[in-house]
Amino acid sequence: SVFIAAMFAPYCIESFSPCSPFQQNLRHTIVSSFQASPKADSYGLLFDCDGVIIETEELHRLAYNAAFREFNLRIENEPVEWTVAYYDILQNTVGGGKNKMFFHFRNTTGTFPKYEDDKPAPSTPEEEQDLVDRLQSRKTDLYKELIAEKAQARPGVLELMDEALADENIFVGVCSASTKEAVTKVLDVTLGEERRKKLDVCILGDDVSKLKPDPMIYVTAAERLNIDPKRCVVIEDSIVGLKAAKGAGMKCVITYTSSTENEDFYGMGCDAKVPELGSRGVTLDVIFGPMISKGLDAEILTDVRDPR
């Protein structure tokens, strides 16, 4: 059988992980962080959440705009609103919701908005941070409401995840730049509680000091798995995620969406891209078989991926 270590470390990060700490060793023997040598016969499969497990970017955009309306954000008497085209740019440029708002106000508009009952725009970094924190908190609540109404896993994701979860030699996990609160809701709705509790590690935006495209989140996952990053394959959907995965020294498979299908993923170094995992029949063997039989530098998904 294919031996895989899905980049969901062999234990949960208790401070924020949606994984139950009491589920940690039901499927795997916990690898001590003090072990000197990495696991030589394992591989890593690491899922992003938004856009990979579920196509959520439009729901994020709608939630942001709803929060902007509630706070009555206005710049030069015009309401703040993110269009579909603009949000496509944001999600492929900036990781994390607060970072997106800072980028918008500092780089795109060059000014922070007036808000609520015509309160003046924040004038200090502390005031800017406070407004962004409040917006993000309200946006998360609105996003969770939308998820409960509309969330559905992308084709093939659950099948691939179940295949990995069924193998005691495979570690499965999620690495997402989104907050614990938002991701936990998505996983509960799309994976179901039983499947979610089988995940070995979930590393979220709350747990790292640098977000994608910085590779920290994937480097952290490899460290907690005690595994060579070259043995890890990341499932991503955006340029931001691809840069993070490749920066960590991992292979990356892109499952693009309608908002990212025109990006030059191969030009940025992705190892394979497909519109969906399910429609292309992506399995553990298709991903890791070549690496096992031909070496870690072997090309993957050669028979099912989009042409280069």
mmCIF file of N, CA and C in Angstrom, residues 1-128:
data_model
loop_
_atom_site.group_PDB
_atom_site.id
_atom_site.type_symbol
_atom_site.label_atom_id
_atom_site.label_comp_id
_atom_site.label_asym_id
_atom_site.label_seq_id
_atom_site.Cartn_x
_atom_site.Cartn_y
_atom_site.Cartn_z
ATOM 1 N N SER A 1 0.839 -1.195 0.000
ATOM 2 C CA SER A 1 0.000 0.000 0.000
ATOM 3 C C SER A 1 0.874 1.246 0.000
ATOM 4 N N VAL A 2 0.280 2.346 -0.369
ATOM 5 C CA VAL A 2 1.021 3.596 -0.403
ATOM 6 C C VAL A 2 1.155 4.121 1.014
ATOM 7 N N PHE A 3 2.374 4.449 1.409
ATOM 8 C CA PHE A 3 2.597 4.995 2.736
ATOM 9 C C PHE A 3 2.641 6.510 2.637
ATOM 10 N N ILE A 4 1.745 7.170 3.341
ATOM 11 C CA ILE A 4 1.631 8.613 3.239
ATOM 12 C C ILE A 4 1.454 9.225 4.616
ATOM 13 N N ALA A 5 2.055 10.370 4.792
ATOM 14 C CA ALA A 5 1.828 11.093 6.035
ATOM 15 C C ALA A 5 1.187 12.402 5.687
ATOM 16 N N ALA A 6 -0.135 12.507 5.779
ATOM 17 C CA ALA A 6 -0.793 13.734 5.389
ATOM 18 C C ALA A 6 -0.383 14.805 6.350
ATOM 19 N N MET A 7 -0.015 15.947 5.805
ATOM 20 C CA MET A 7 0.719 16.906 6.592
ATOM 21 C C MET A 7 -0.042 17.443 7.776
ATOM 22 N N PHE A 8 -0.823 16.648 8.297
ATOM 23 C CA PHE A 8 -1.498 17.022 9.483
ATOM 24 C C PHE A 8 -0.746 16.309 10.573
ATOM 25 N N ALA A 9 0.073 17.034 11.272
ATOM 26 C CA ALA A 9 1.037 16.452 12.176
ATOM 27 C C ALA A 9 0.438 15.371 13.019
ATOM 28 N N PRO A 10 1.309 14.554 13.632
ATOM 29 C CA PRO A 10 0.827 13.438 14.394
ATOM 30 C C PRO A 10 0.181 13.831 15.699
ATOM 31 N N TYR A 11 0.076 15.089 15.968
ATOM 32 C CA TYR A 11 -0.689 15.508 17.128
ATOM 33 C C TYR A 11 -1.242 16.884 16.883
ATOM 34 N N CYS A 12 -2.248 17.234 17.668
ATOM 35 C CA CYS A 12 -2.923 18.505 17.466
ATOM 36 C C CYS A 12 -2.213 19.615 18.220
ATOM 37 N N ILE A 13 -2.370 20.826 17.742
ATOM 38 C CA ILE A 13 -1.904 21.985 18.472
ATOM 39 C C ILE A 13 -3.060 22.405 19.352
ATOM 40 N N GLU A 14 -2.962 22.094 20.622
ATOM 41 C CA GLU A 14 -4.135 22.178 21.482
ATOM 42 C C GLU A 14 -4.646 23.587 21.647
ATOM 43 N N SER A 15 -3.787 24.570 21.460
ATOM 44 C CA SER A 15 -4.220 25.936 21.700
ATOM 45 C C SER A 15 -5.305 26.381 20.750
ATOM 46 N N PHE A 16 -5.389 25.755 19.571
ATOM 47 C CA PHE A 16 -6.398 26.233 18.631
ATOM 48 C C PHE A 16 -6.962 25.146 17.758
ATOM 49 N N SER A 17 -6.415 23.950 17.805
ATOM 50 C CA SER A 17 -6.812 22.944 16.835
ATOM 51 C C SER A 17 -8.225 22.466 17.043
ATOM 52 N N PRO A 18 -8.997 22.310 15.946
ATOM 53 C CA PRO A 18 -10.323 21.730 16.057
ATOM 54 C C PRO A 18 -10.261 20.241 16.307
ATOM 55 N N CYS A 19 -9.067 19.638 16.207
ATOM 56 C CA CYS A 19 -8.933 18.216 16.499
ATOM 57 C C CYS A 19 -9.074 18.008 17.991
ATOM 58 N N SER A 20 -9.726 16.940 18.367
ATOM 59 C CA SER A 20 -9.803 16.623 19.780
ATOM 60 C C SER A 20 -8.491 16.028 20.242
ATOM 61 N N PRO A 21 -7.876 16.530 21.337
ATOM 62 C CA PRO A 21 -6.607 15.988 21.788
ATOM 63 C C PRO A 21 -6.722 14.543 22.227
ATOM 64 N N PHE A 22 -7.940 14.090 22.505
ATOM 65 C CA PHE A 22 -8.122 12.718 22.938
ATOM 66 C C PHE A 22 -8.247 11.760 21.766
ATOM 67 N N GLN A 23 -8.246 12.303 20.542
ATOM 68 C CA GLN A 23 -8.314 11.472 19.349
ATOM 69 C C GLN A 23 -6.929 11.249 18.751
ATOM 70 N N GLN A 24 -5.920 11.885 19.312
ATOM 71 C CA GLN A 24 -4.640 11.965 18.648
ATOM 72 C C GLN A 24 -4.028 10.608 18.339
ATOM 73 N N ASN A 25 -4.063 9.675 19.291
ATOM 74 C CA ASN A 25 -3.342 8.431 19.096
ATOM 75 C C ASN A 25 -4.242 7.255 18.769
ATOM 76 N N LEU A 26 -5.448 7.516 18.308
ATOM 77 C CA LEU A 26 -6.323 6.435 17.897
ATOM 78 C C LEU A 26 -5.863 5.842 16.573
ATOM 79 N N ARG A 27 -5.298 6.645 15.706
ATOM 80 C CA ARG A 27 -4.880 6.174 14.389
ATOM 81 C C ARG A 27 -3.377 6.049 14.263
ATOM 82 N N HIS A 28 -2.647 6.866 15.001
ATOM 83 C CA HIS A 28 -1.205 6.913 14.829
ATOM 84 C C HIS A 28 -0.490 6.907 16.170
ATOM 85 N N THR A 29 0.711 6.418 16.178
ATOM 86 C CA THR A 29 1.575 6.553 17.332
ATOM 87 C C THR A 29 2.180 7.938 17.296
ATOM 88 N N ILE A 30 2.061 8.665 18.382
ATOM 89 C CA ILE A 30 2.563 10.032 18.407
ATOM 90 C C ILE A 30 4.074 10.030 18.269
ATOM 91 N N VAL A 31 4.572 10.860 17.359
ATOM 92 C CA VAL A 31 6.006 10.991 17.160
ATOM 93 C C VAL A 31 6.517 12.099 18.056
ATOM 94 N N SER A 32 7.429 11.769 18.934
ATOM 95 C CA SER A 32 7.958 12.768 19.853
ATOM 96 C C SER A 32 8.703 13.843 19.102
ATOM 97 N N SER A 33 8.494 15.088 19.520
ATOM 98 C CA SER A 33 9.205 16.190 18.879
ATOM 99 C C SER A 33 10.692 16.136 19.196
ATOM 100 N N PHE A 34 11.076 15.255 20.129
ATOM 101 C CA PHE A 34 12.481 15.143 20.481
ATOM 102 C C PHE A 34 13.181 14.042 19.710
ATOM 103 N N GLN A 35 12.456 13.280 18.868
ATOM 104 C CA GLN A 35 13.106 12.274 18.057
ATOM 105 C C GLN A 35 14.066 12.951 17.091
ATOM 106 N N ALA A 36 15.275 12.409 17.002
ATOM 107 C CA ALA A 36 16.299 13.054 16.179
ATOM 108 C C ALA A 36 16.083 12.821 14.698
ATOM 109 N N SER A 37 15.628 11.623 14.329
ATOM 110 C CA SER A 37 15.537 11.286 12.915
ATOM 111 C C SER A 37 14.111 11.357 12.423
ATOM 112 N N PRO A 38 13.892 11.883 11.211
ATOM 113 C CA PRO A 38 12.535 11.950 10.649
ATOM 114 C C PRO A 38 12.052 10.570 10.247
ATOM 115 N N LYS A 39 10.748 10.449 10.036
ATOM 116 C CA LYS A 39 10.174 9.184 9.610
ATOM 117 C C LYS A 39 10.545 8.944 8.155
ATOM 118 N N ALA A 40 11.311 7.869 7.929
ATOM 119 C CA ALA A 40 11.887 7.653 6.602
ATOM 120 C C ALA A 40 10.914 7.032 5.615
ATOM 121 N N ASP A 41 9.854 6.397 6.101
ATOM 122 C CA ASP A 41 8.958 5.685 5.191
ATOM 123 C C ASP A 41 7.613 6.375 5.029
ATOM 124 N N SER A 42 7.494 7.620 5.446
ATOM 125 C CA SER A 42 6.223 8.327 5.400
ATOM 126 C C SER A 42 6.266 9.489 4.418
ATOM 127 N N TYR A 43 5.077 9.917 4.034
ATOM 128 C CA TYR A 43 4.926 11.052 3.131
ATOM 129 C C TYR A 43 3.886 11.999 3.708
ATOM 130 N N GLY A 44 3.902 13.237 3.261
ATOM 131 C CA GLY A 44 2.987 14.218 3.807
ATOM 132 C C GLY A 44 1.977 14.719 2.800
ATOM 133 N N LEU A 45 0.712 14.708 3.179
ATOM 134 C CA LEU A 45 -0.359 15.278 2.352
ATOM 135 C C LEU A 45 -1.026 16.377 3.157
ATOM 136 N N LEU A 46 -0.949 17.589 2.653
ATOM 137 C CA LEU A 46 -1.411 18.746 3.418
ATOM 138 C C LEU A 46 -2.474 19.513 2.653
ATOM 139 N N PHE A 47 -3.656 19.645 3.244
ATOM 140 C CA PHE A 47 -4.764 20.350 2.605
ATOM 141 C C PHE A 47 -4.872 21.792 3.099
ATOM 142 N N ASP A 48 -4.981 22.729 2.180
ATOM 143 C CA ASP A 48 -5.483 24.050 2.520
ATOM 144 C C ASP A 48 -6.988 23.886 2.752
ATOM 145 N N CYS A 49 -7.647 24.905 3.288
ATOM 146 C CA CYS A 49 -9.089 24.802 3.543
ATOM 147 C C CYS A 49 -9.891 25.584 2.505
ATOM 148 N N ASP A 50 -9.842 26.900 2.590
ATOM 149 C CA ASP A 50 -10.640 27.734 1.680
ATOM 150 C C ASP A 50 -10.185 27.548 0.242
ATOM 151 N N GLY A 51 -11.113 27.158 -0.625
ATOM 152 C CA GLY A 51 -10.806 26.953 -2.027
ATOM 153 C C GLY A 51 -10.372 25.543 -2.357
ATOM 154 N N VAL A 52 -9.990 24.766 -1.348
ATOM 155 C CA VAL A 52 -9.562 23.378 -1.559
ATOM 156 C C VAL A 52 -10.604 22.413 -1.020
ATOM 157 N N ILE A 53 -10.847 22.449 0.291
ATOM 158 C CA ILE A 53 -11.884 21.596 0.874
ATOM 159 C C ILE A 53 -13.256 22.111 0.454
ATOM 160 N N ILE A 54 -13.373 23.415 0.420
ATOM 161 C CA ILE A 54 -14.642 24.034 0.044
ATOM 162 C C ILE A 54 -14.335 25.318 -0.708
ATOM 163 N N GLU A 55 -15.127 25.619 -1.710
ATOM 164 C CA GLU A 55 -14.934 26.854 -2.473
ATOM 165 C C GLU A 55 -15.639 27.987 -1.737
ATOM 166 N N THR A 56 -14.869 28.680 -0.913
ATOM 167 C CA THR A 56 -15.456 29.638 0.023
ATOM 168 C C THR A 56 -15.155 31.088 -0.300
ATOM 169 N N GLU A 57 -14.309 31.351 -1.283
ATOM 170 C CA GLU A 57 -13.854 32.728 -1.454
ATOM 171 C C GLU A 57 -14.991 33.713 -1.693
ATOM 172 N N GLU A 58 -16.012 33.310 -2.443
ATOM 173 C CA GLU A 58 -17.134 34.212 -2.671
ATOM 174 C C GLU A 58 -17.902 34.456 -1.376
ATOM 175 N N LEU A 59 -17.986 33.438 -0.520
ATOM 176 C CA LEU A 59 -18.657 33.618 0.767
ATOM 177 C C LEU A 59 -17.859 34.582 1.644
ATOM 178 N N HIS A 60 -16.533 34.485 1.596
ATOM 179 C CA HIS A 60 -15.701 35.446 2.330
ATOM 180 C C HIS A 60 -15.977 36.863 1.836
ATOM 181 N N ARG A 61 -16.015 37.034 0.524
ATOM 182 C CA ARG A 61 -16.234 38.369 -0.047
ATOM 183 C C ARG A 61 -17.576 38.934 0.390
ATOM 184 N N LEU A 62 -18.611 38.119 0.315
ATOM 185 C CA LEU A 62 -19.939 38.568 0.721
ATOM 186 C C LEU A 62 -19.967 38.943 2.204
ATOM 187 N N ALA A 63 -19.260 38.168 3.032
ATOM 188 C CA ALA A 63 -19.230 38.450 4.468
ATOM 189 C C ALA A 63 -18.473 39.755 4.751
ATOM 190 N N TYR A 64 -17.365 39.976 4.054
ATOM 191 C CA TYR A 64 -16.640 41.243 4.231
ATOM 192 C C TYR A 64 -17.520 42.422 3.856
ATOM 193 N N ASN A 65 -18.168 42.348 2.701
ATOM 194 C CA ASN A 65 -19.000 43.466 2.261
ATOM 195 C C ASN A 65 -20.163 43.713 3.215
ATOM 196 N N ALA A 66 -20.727 42.638 3.776
ATOM 197 C CA ALA A 66 -21.809 42.803 4.752
ATOM 198 C C ALA A 66 -21.291 43.502 6.010
ATOM 199 N N ALA A 67 -20.092 43.144 6.448
ATOM 200 C CA ALA A 67 -19.496 43.809 7.615
ATOM 201 C C ALA A 67 -19.204 45.269 7.309
ATOM 202 N N PHE A 68 -18.693 45.529 6.105
ATOM 203 C CA PHE A 68 -18.413 46.921 5.716
ATOM 204 C C PHE A 68 -19.693 47.754 5.747
ATOM 205 N N ARG A 69 -20.806 47.161 5.291
ATOM 206 C CA ARG A 69 -22.084 47.884 5.300
ATOM 207 C C ARG A 69 -22.559 48.141 6.724
ATOM 208 N N GLU A 70 -22.436 47.142 7.578
ATOM 209 C CA GLU A 70 -22.878 47.305 8.965
ATOM 210 C C GLU A 70 -22.094 48.412 9.671
ATOM 211 N N PHE A 71 -20.808 48.523 9.362
ATOM 212 C CA PHE A 71 -19.971 49.545 9.978
ATOM 213 C C PHE A 71 -20.043 50.877 9.222
ATOM 214 N N ASN A 72 -20.809 50.876 8.115
ATOM 215 C CA ASN A 72 -20.991 52.085 7.312
ATOM 216 C C ASN A 72 -19.648 52.687 6.898
ATOM 217 N N LEU A 73 -18.742 51.838 6.390
ATOM 218 C CA LEU A 73 -17.434 52.318 5.952
ATOM 219 C C LEU A 73 -17.587 53.179 4.702
ATOM 220 N N ARG A 74 -16.951 54.360 4.745
ATOM 221 C CA ARG A 74 -17.049 55.267 3.593
ATOM 222 C C ARG A 74 -15.712 55.988 3.393
ATOM 223 N N ILE A 75 -15.298 56.082 2.136
ATOM 224 C CA ILE A 75 -14.115 56.853 1.760
ATOM 225 C C ILE A 75 -14.543 57.861 0.705
ATOM 226 N N GLU A 76 -14.347 59.122 0.987
ATOM 227 C CA GLU A 76 -14.819 60.207 0.117
ATOM 228 C C GLU A 76 -16.297 60.029 -0.205
ATOM 229 N N ASN A 77 -17.041 59.696 0.833
ATOM 230 C CA ASN A 77 -18.496 59.543 0.788
ATOM 231 C C ASN A 77 -18.973 58.375 -0.081
ATOM 232 N N GLU A 78 -18.057 57.506 -0.483
ATOM 233 C CA GLU A 78 -18.421 56.303 -1.229
ATOM 234 C C GLU A 78 -18.283 55.084 -0.332
ATOM 235 N N PRO A 79 -19.256 54.165 -0.378
ATOM 236 C CA PRO A 79 -19.164 52.975 0.467
ATOM 237 C C PRO A 79 -18.003 52.073 0.065
ATOM 238 N N VAL A 80 -17.389 51.422 1.046
ATOM 239 C CA VAL A 80 -16.322 50.460 0.782
ATOM 240 C C VAL A 80 -16.954 49.140 0.365
ATOM 241 N N GLU A 81 -16.590 48.652 -0.798
ATOM 242 C CA GLU A 81 -17.125 47.375 -1.291
ATOM 243 C C GLU A 81 -16.069 46.698 -2.153
ATOM 244 N N TRP A 82 -15.899 45.396 -1.955
ATOM 245 C CA TRP A 82 -14.949 44.621 -2.735
ATOM 246 C C TRP A 82 -15.679 43.876 -3.841
ATOM 247 N N THR A 83 -15.343 44.180 -5.080
ATOM 248 C CA THR A 83 -15.950 43.503 -6.223
ATOM 249 C C THR A 83 -15.352 42.106 -6.381
ATOM 250 N N VAL A 84 -15.981 41.287 -7.212
ATOM 251 C CA VAL A 84 -15.471 39.947 -7.486
ATOM 252 C C VAL A 84 -14.071 40.018 -8.081
ATOM 253 N N ALA A 85 -13.893 40.905 -9.066
ATOM 254 C CA ALA A 85 -12.589 41.025 -9.731
ATOM 255 C C ALA A 85 -11.509 41.482 -8.755
ATOM 256 N N TYR A 86 -11.851 42.441 -7.894
ATOM 257 C CA TYR A 86 -10.860 42.950 -6.943
ATOM 258 C C TYR A 86 -10.528 41.902 -5.893
ATOM 259 N N TYR A 87 -11.523 41.158 -5.432
ATOM 260 C CA TYR A 87 -11.253 40.136 -4.413
ATOM 261 C C TYR A 87 -10.400 39.008 -4.989
ATOM 262 N N ASP A 88 -10.566 38.716 -6.279
ATOM 263 C CA ASP A 88 -9.692 37.733 -6.927
ATOM 264 C C ASP A 88 -8.235 38.167 -6.822
ATOM 265 N N ILE A 89 -8.006 39.466 -7.004
ATOM 266 C CA ILE A 89 -6.642 39.993 -6.876
ATOM 267 C C ILE A 89 -6.158 39.869 -5.437
ATOM 268 N N LEU A 90 -7.004 40.248 -4.495
ATOM 269 C CA LEU A 90 -6.627 40.180 -3.085
ATOM 270 C C LEU A 90 -6.252 38.771 -2.668
ATOM 271 N N GLN A 91 -7.076 37.786 -3.027
ATOM 272 C CA GLN A 91 -6.827 36.431 -2.547
ATOM 273 C C GLN A 91 -5.587 35.817 -3.171
ATOM 274 N N ASN A 92 -5.158 36.341 -4.308
ATOM 275 C CA ASN A 92 -3.946 35.840 -4.943
ATOM 276 C C ASN A 92 -2.732 36.702 -4.623
ATOM 277 N N THR A 93 -2.922 37.680 -3.734
ATOM 278 C CA THR A 93 -1.829 38.586 -3.379
ATOM 279 C C THR A 93 -1.522 38.566 -1.893
ATOM 280 N N VAL A 94 -2.569 38.501 -1.065
ATOM 281 C CA VAL A 94 -2.415 38.685 0.379
ATOM 282 C C VAL A 94 -3.064 37.523 1.129
ATOM 283 N N GLY A 95 -2.357 36.975 2.093
ATOM 284 C CA GLY A 95 -2.903 35.912 2.927
ATOM 285 C C GLY A 95 -3.465 36.456 4.226
ATOM 286 N N GLY A 96 -4.630 35.958 4.639
ATOM 287 C CA GLY A 96 -5.228 36.384 5.900
ATOM 288 C C GLY A 96 -6.179 37.548 5.733
ATOM 289 N N GLY A 97 -7.298 37.515 6.454
ATOM 290 C CA GLY A 97 -8.329 38.533 6.305
ATOM 291 C C GLY A 97 -7.912 39.915 6.775
ATOM 292 N N LYS A 98 -7.289 40.003 7.940
ATOM 293 C CA LYS A 98 -6.855 41.320 8.436
ATOM 294 C C LYS A 98 -5.813 41.911 7.502
ATOM 295 N N ASN A 99 -4.910 41.077 7.014
ATOM 296 C CA ASN A 99 -3.897 41.570 6.082
ATOM 297 C C ASN A 99 -4.519 42.106 4.806
ATOM 298 N N LYS A 100 -5.615 41.456 4.357
ATOM 299 C CA LYS A 100 -6.310 41.949 3.166
ATOM 300 C C LYS A 100 -6.862 43.347 3.403
ATOM 301 N N MET A 101 -7.451 43.564 4.578
ATOM 302 C CA MET A 101 -8.007 44.887 4.876
ATOM 303 C C MET A 101 -6.912 45.932 4.999
ATOM 304 N N PHE A 102 -5.816 45.603 5.675
ATOM 305 C CA PHE A 102 -4.698 46.549 5.763
ATOM 306 C C PHE A 102 -4.156 46.870 4.372
ATOM 307 N N PHE A 103 -4.018 45.854 3.539
ATOM 308 C CA PHE A 103 -3.532 46.078 2.178
ATOM 309 C C PHE A 103 -4.474 47.009 1.426
ATOM 310 N N HIS A 104 -5.767 46.770 1.576
ATOM 311 C CA HIS A 104 -6.745 47.591 0.852
ATOM 312 C C HIS A 104 -6.661 49.054 1.276
ATOM 313 N N PHE A 105 -6.658 49.293 2.583
ATOM 314 C CA PHE A 105 -6.703 50.670 3.061
ATOM 315 C C PHE A 105 -5.346 51.372 2.945
ATOM 316 N N ARG A 106 -4.263 50.622 3.061
ATOM 317 C CA ARG A 106 -2.944 51.250 3.023
ATOM 318 C C ARG A 106 -2.364 51.314 1.606
ATOM 319 N N ASN A 107 -2.679 50.321 0.793
ATOM 320 C CA ASN A 107 -2.069 50.252 -0.535
ATOM 321 C C ASN A 107 -3.024 50.651 -1.659
ATOM 322 N N THR A 108 -4.258 50.147 -1.604
ATOM 323 C CA THR A 108 -5.201 50.398 -2.695
ATOM 324 C C THR A 108 -5.823 51.789 -2.591
ATOM 325 N N THR A 109 -6.443 52.075 -1.453
ATOM 326 C CA THR A 109 -7.110 53.373 -1.302
ATOM 327 C C THR A 109 -6.176 54.436 -0.744
ATOM 328 N N GLY A 110 -5.164 54.029 0.002
ATOM 329 C CA GLY A 110 -4.233 54.985 0.588
ATOM 330 C C GLY A 110 -4.783 55.711 1.791
ATOM 331 N N THR A 111 -5.944 55.301 2.269
ATOM 332 C CA THR A 111 -6.543 55.941 3.440
ATOM 333 C C THR A 111 -7.530 54.990 4.095
ATOM 334 N N PHE A 112 -7.688 55.124 5.404
ATOM 335 C CA PHE A 112 -8.699 54.348 6.113
ATOM 336 C C PHE A 112 -10.040 55.080 6.018
ATOM 337 N N PRO A 113 -11.134 54.354 6.159
ATOM 338 C CA PRO A 113 -12.450 54.967 5.970
ATOM 339 C C PRO A 113 -13.023 55.612 7.228
ATOM 340 N N LYS A 114 -13.943 56.531 7.011
ATOM 341 C CA LYS A 114 -14.831 56.926 8.095
ATOM 342 C C LYS A 114 -15.757 55.757 8.364
ATOM 343 N N TYR A 115 -16.358 55.708 9.549
ATOM 344 C CA TYR A 115 -17.173 54.539 9.871
ATOM 345 C C TYR A 115 -18.261 54.880 10.880
ATOM 346 N N GLU A 116 -19.182 53.936 11.009
ATOM 347 C CA GLU A 116 -20.337 54.074 11.897
ATOM 348 C C GLU A 116 -21.034 55.412 11.645
ATOM 349 N N ASP A 117 -21.306 56.177 12.680
ATOM 350 C CA ASP A 117 -22.039 57.435 12.490
ATOM 351 C C ASP A 117 -21.078 58.551 12.113
ATOM 352 N N ASP A 118 -20.424 58.382 10.961
ATOM 353 C CA ASP A 118 -19.498 59.380 10.426
ATOM 354 C C ASP A 118 -18.334 59.678 11.361
ATOM 355 N N LYS A 119 -17.884 58.635 12.088
ATOM 356 C CA LYS A 119 -16.690 58.806 12.905
ATOM 357 C C LYS A 119 -15.495 59.016 11.994
ATOM 358 N N PRO A 120 -14.547 59.844 12.409
ATOM 359 C CA PRO A 120 -13.389 60.091 11.548
ATOM 360 C C PRO A 120 -12.551 58.835 11.358
ATOM 361 N N ALA A 121 -11.831 58.796 10.267
ATOM 362 C CA ALA A 121 -10.976 57.650 9.989
ATOM 363 C C ALA A 121 -9.925 57.505 11.079
ATOM 364 N N PRO A 122 -9.524 56.283 11.396
ATOM 365 C CA PRO A 122 -8.462 56.076 12.388
ATOM 366 C C PRO A 122 -7.217 56.873 12.019
ATOM 367 N N SER A 123 -6.556 57.445 13.026
ATOM 368 C CA SER A 123 -5.400 58.309 12.765
ATOM 369 C C SER A 123 -4.105 57.765 13.345
ATOM 370 N N THR A 124 -4.179 56.657 14.091
ATOM 371 C CA THR A 124 -2.980 56.042 14.660
ATOM 372 C C THR A 124 -2.978 54.552 14.317
ATOM 373 N N PRO A 125 -1.821 53.920 14.339
ATOM 374 C CA PRO A 125 -1.776 52.469 14.090
ATOM 375 C C PRO A 125 -2.655 51.681 15.053
ATOM 376 N N GLU A 126 -2.743 52.138 16.288
ATOM 377 C CA GLU A 126 -3.574 51.452 17.269
ATOM 378 C C GLU A 126 -5.059 51.536 16.904
ATOM 379 N N GLU A 127 -5.484 52.713 16.448
ATOM 380 C CA GLU A 127 -6.877 52.885 16.035
ATOM 381 C C GLU A 127 -7.167 52.077 14.770
ATOM 382 N N GLU A 128 -6.211 52.038 13.851
ATOM 383 C CA GLU A 128 -6.382 51.230 12.644
ATOM 384 C C GLU A 128 -6.532 49.759 12.992
#
